[in-house]
GROMACS .gro file of N, CA and C in nm:
model
  219
    1MET      N    1  -1.880   0.505   1.674
    1MET     CA    2  -1.735   0.446   1.649
    1MET      C    3  -1.639   0.462   1.517
    2THR      N    4  -1.538   0.478   1.567
    2THR     CA    5  -1.405   0.487   1.445
    2THR      C    6  -1.326   0.458   1.464
    3GLU      N    7  -1.222   0.395   1.337
    3GLU     CA    8  -1.113   0.323   1.319
    3GLU      C    9  -0.971   0.471   1.322
    4ARG      N   10  -0.887   0.392   1.372
    4ARG     CA   11  -0.771   0.478   1.363
    4ARG      C   12  -0.644   0.396   1.281
    5ARG      N   13  -0.564   0.431   1.202
    5ARG     CA   14  -0.413   0.341   1.130
    5ARG      C   15  -0.344   0.412   1.224
    6HIS      N   16  -0.229   0.346   1.268
    6HIS     CA   17  -0.114   0.401   1.297
    6HIS      C   18  -0.004   0.300   1.209
    7ILE      N   19   0.093   0.372   1.119
    7ILE     CA   20   0.192   0.270   1.037
    7ILE      C   21   0.317   0.346   1.106
    8PHE      N   22   0.416   0.199   1.187
    8PHE     CA   23   0.549   0.232   1.231
    8PHE      C   24   0.675   0.140   1.150
    9GLU      N   25   0.783   0.166   1.157
    9GLU     CA   26   0.877   0.058   1.125
    9GLU      C   27   0.958   0.007   1.249
   10THR      N   28   0.948  -0.130   1.220
   10THR     CA   29   1.015  -0.225   1.289
   10THR      C   30   1.048  -0.371   1.236
   11MET      N   31   1.140  -0.389   1.319
   11MET     CA   32   1.190  -0.561   1.263
   11MET      C   33   1.236  -0.536   1.102
   12GLY      N   34   1.270  -0.419   1.063
   12GLY     CA   35   1.316  -0.426   0.945
   12GLY      C   36   1.167  -0.417   0.818
   13THR      N   37   1.076  -0.397   0.874
   13THR     CA   38   0.971  -0.399   0.829
   13THR      C   39   0.849  -0.277   0.867
   14VAL      N   40   0.734  -0.255   0.770
   14VAL     CA   41   0.652  -0.187   0.836
   14VAL      C   42   0.514  -0.223   0.880
   15VAL      N   43   0.499  -0.200   0.995
   15VAL     CA   44   0.357  -0.243   1.069
   15VAL      C   45   0.268  -0.129   1.069
   16SER      N   46   0.122  -0.210   1.025
   16SER     CA   47   0.016  -0.081   1.051
   16SER      C   48  -0.093  -0.144   1.104
   17LEU      N   49  -0.104  -0.082   1.189
   17LEU     CA   50  -0.245  -0.120   1.323
   17LEU      C   51  -0.348  -0.064   1.296
   18THR      N   52  -0.462  -0.124   1.287
   18THR     CA   53  -0.570  -0.046   1.242
   18THR      C   54  -0.663  -0.074   1.352
   19VAL      N   55  -0.736   0.000   1.445
   19VAL     CA   56  -0.802   0.033   1.576
   19VAL      C   57  -0.898   0.083   1.562
   20ALA      N   58  -1.040  -0.004   1.616
   20ALA     CA   59  -1.154   0.041   1.671
   20ALA      C   60  -1.165   0.101   1.770
   21ILE      N   61  -1.234   0.228   1.785
   21ILE     CA   62  -1.198   0.311   1.894
   21ILE      C   63  -1.337   0.405   1.938
   22ILE      N   64  -1.343   0.436   2.007
   22ILE     CA   65  -1.514   0.493   2.091
   22ILE      C   66  -1.426   0.651   2.101
   23ASP      N   67  -1.341   0.622   2.158
   23ASP     CA   68  -1.311   0.767   2.214
   23ASP      C   69  -1.142   0.754   2.142
   24PRO      N   70  -1.159   0.873   2.074
   24PRO     CA   71  -1.022   0.890   1.951
   24PRO      C   72  -0.890   0.936   2.073
   25ASP      N   73  -0.972   1.073   2.188
   25ASP     CA   74  -0.857   1.132   2.294
   25ASP      C   75  -0.787   1.025   2.354
   26ALA      N   76  -0.859   0.881   2.375
   26ALA     CA   77  -0.792   0.775   2.491
   26ALA      C   78  -0.727   0.731   2.385
   27LEU      N   79  -0.674   0.702   2.285
   27LEU     CA   80  -0.609   0.650   2.228
   27LEU      C   81  -0.460   0.632   2.257
   28ASP      N   82  -0.415   0.535   2.286
   28ASP     CA   83  -0.225   0.568   2.301
   28ASP      C   84  -0.176   0.423   2.262
   29LEU      N   85  -0.118   0.436   2.135
   29LEU     CA   86  -0.040   0.302   2.082
   29LEU      C   87   0.113   0.326   2.127
   30LYS      N   88   0.161   0.389   2.214
   30LYS     CA   89   0.291   0.380   2.253
   30LYS      C   90   0.328   0.254   2.307
   31PRO      N   91   0.249   0.202   2.403
   31PRO     CA   92   0.270   0.085   2.451
   31PRO      C   93   0.310  -0.057   2.351
   32ILE      N   94   0.201  -0.035   2.276
   32ILE     CA   95   0.240  -0.153   2.173
   32ILE      C   96   0.321  -0.130   2.040
   33VAL      N   97   0.403   0.006   2.035
   33VAL     CA   98   0.501   0.037   1.978
   33VAL      C   99   0.637  -0.007   2.038
   34ARG      N  100   0.629   0.031   2.178
   34ARG     CA  101   0.706  -0.032   2.272
   34ARG      C  102   0.774  -0.197   2.287
   35ILE      N  103   0.644  -0.272   2.293
   35ILE     CA  104   0.667  -0.389   2.258
   35ILE      C  105   0.680  -0.417   2.137
   36PHE      N  106   0.701  -0.391   2.041
   36PHE     CA  107   0.767  -0.434   1.890
   36PHE      C  108   0.895  -0.430   1.931
   37ALA      N  109   0.932  -0.292   1.972
   37ALA     CA  110   1.057  -0.263   2.001
   37ALA      C  111   1.149  -0.325   2.068
   38ARG      N  112   1.092  -0.360   2.183
   38ARG     CA  113   1.143  -0.481   2.272
   38ARG      C  114   1.185  -0.553   2.176
   39PHE      N  115   1.079  -0.622   2.118
   39PHE     CA  116   1.112  -0.774   2.093
   39PHE      C  117   1.188  -0.742   1.996
   40ASP      N  118   1.213  -0.661   1.877
   40ASP     CA  119   1.325  -0.628   1.801
   40ASP      C  120   1.438  -0.606   1.835
   41ALA      N  121   1.445  -0.525   1.965
   41ALA     CA  122   1.590  -0.535   1.994
   41ALA      C  123   1.651  -0.680   2.050
   42LYS      N  124   1.564  -0.755   2.130
   42LYS     CA  125   1.610  -0.886   2.170
   42LYS      C  126   1.631  -1.027   2.046
   43TYR      N  127   1.533  -0.972   1.978
   43TYR     CA  128   1.530  -1.104   1.863
   43TYR      C  129   1.627  -1.077   1.720
   44SER      N  130   1.645  -0.935   1.688
   44SER     CA  131   1.688  -0.926   1.553
   44SER      C  132   1.794  -0.988   1.534
   45LEU      N  133   1.834  -1.037   1.396
   45LEU     CA  134   1.959  -1.089   1.396
   45LEU      C  135   2.006  -1.040   1.246
   46TYR      N  136   1.950  -0.907   1.267
   46TYR     CA  137   2.033  -0.792   1.173
   46TYR      C  138   2.116  -0.660   1.265
   47LYS      N  139   2.090  -0.680   1.434
   47LYS     CA  140   2.142  -0.638   1.475
   47LYS      C  141   2.222  -0.680   1.618
   48PRO      N  142   2.381  -0.626   1.599
   48PRO     CA  143   2.472  -0.710   1.638
   48PRO      C  144   2.454  -0.724   1.816
   49GLU      N  145   2.417  -0.647   1.826
   49GLU     CA  146   2.362  -0.613   2.018
   49GLU      C  147   2.274  -0.693   2.054
   50SER      N  148   2.163  -0.751   1.957
   50SER     CA  149   2.056  -0.824   2.038
   50SER      C  150   2.118  -0.977   2.069
   51GLU      N  151   2.021  -1.011   2.170
   51GLU     CA  152   2.076  -1.118   2.262
   51GLU      C  153   2.044  -1.247   2.099
   52LEU      N  154   1.974  -1.268   2.044
   52LEU     CA  155   1.955  -1.343   1.921
   52LEU      C  156   2.102  -1.334   1.845
   53SER      N  157   2.122  -1.245   1.816
   53SER     CA  158   2.250  -1.234   1.734
   53SER      C  159   2.390  -1.258   1.790
   54ARG      N  160   2.413  -1.182   1.972
   54ARG     CA  161   2.511  -1.265   2.001
   54ARG      C  162   2.516  -1.422   2.054
   55ILE      N  163   2.405  -1.465   2.048
   55ILE     CA  164   2.386  -1.623   2.001
   55ILE      C  165   2.457  -1.658   1.922
   56ALA      N  166   2.390  -1.614   1.809
   56ALA     CA  167   2.430  -1.657   1.655
   56ALA      C  168   2.587  -1.641   1.634
   57SER      N  169   2.642  -1.552   1.697
   57SER     CA  170   2.792  -1.537   1.692
   57SER      C  171   2.880  -1.581   1.792
   58ASP      N  172   2.788  -1.670   1.878
   58ASP     CA  173   2.908  -1.742   1.968
   58ASP      C  174   2.933  -1.684   2.086
   59GLU      N  175   2.895  -1.525   2.085
   59GLU     CA  176   2.947  -1.471   2.229
   59GLU      C  177   2.876  -1.492   2.306
   60ILE      N  178   2.738  -1.546   2.320
   60ILE     CA  179   2.668  -1.619   2.447
   60ILE      C  180   2.672  -1.739   2.398
   61HIS      N  181   2.616  -1.838   2.500
   61HIS     CA  182   2.572  -1.944   2.484
   61HIS      C  183   2.431  -1.954   2.535
   62LEU      N  184   2.329  -2.047   2.455
   62LEU     CA  185   2.199  -2.030   2.482
   62LEU      C  186   2.210  -2.073   2.623
   63VAL      N  187   2.212  -2.157   2.698
   63VAL     CA  188   2.229  -2.165   2.807
   63VAL      C  189   2.252  -2.049   2.920
   64ASP      N  190   2.330  -1.961   2.855
   64ASP     CA  191   2.323  -1.806   2.932
   64ASP      C  192   2.278  -1.733   2.878
   65ALA      N  193   2.132  -1.743   2.795
   65ALA     CA  194   2.098  -1.625   2.760
   65ALA      C  195   1.958  -1.648   2.851
   66SER      N  196   1.870  -1.539   2.819
   66SER     CA  197   1.758  -1.452   2.894
   66SER      C  198   1.692  -1.604   2.940
   67GLU      N  199   1.575  -1.599   3.055
   67GLU     CA  200   1.480  -1.701   3.003
   67GLU      C  201   1.379  -1.709   2.930
   68GLU      N  202   1.342  -1.541   2.938
   68GLU     CA  203   1.254  -1.542   2.798
   68GLU      C  204   1.308  -1.571   2.641
   69LEU      N  205   1.448  -1.584   2.611
   69LEU     CA  206   1.460  -1.641   2.488
   69LEU      C  207   1.507  -1.793   2.521
   70ARG      N  208   1.537  -1.858   2.611
   70ARG     CA  209   1.544  -1.998   2.601
   70ARG      C  210   1.391  -2.005   2.603
   71GLU      N  211   1.303  -1.965   2.670
   71GLU     CA  212   1.118  -2.053   2.651
   71GLU      C  213   1.114  -2.034   2.481
   72THR      N  214   1.140  -1.918   2.436
   72THR     CA  215   1.093  -1.900   2.334
   72THR      C  216   1.164  -1.996   2.243
   73TYR      N  217   1.298  -2.031   2.243
   73TYR     CA  218   1.388  -2.114   2.151
   73TYR      C  219   1.318  -2.218   2.181
   0.00000   0.00000   0.00000
């Protein structure tokens, strides 16, 4: 078994993932990076187009937000 580290920027910070792997050729971290990107796009207060920023700026109301955001709230 070996470890692989993957570092990427998201949510205004740097994420470092260390993964223990058996088969290095089978490792695909792109789905994990996409999950972080999706949350960043929805919940960032630094991106005016994010759903949470739109709520904060009164562009939309919480009751009109996605079900996911309302449940998280």
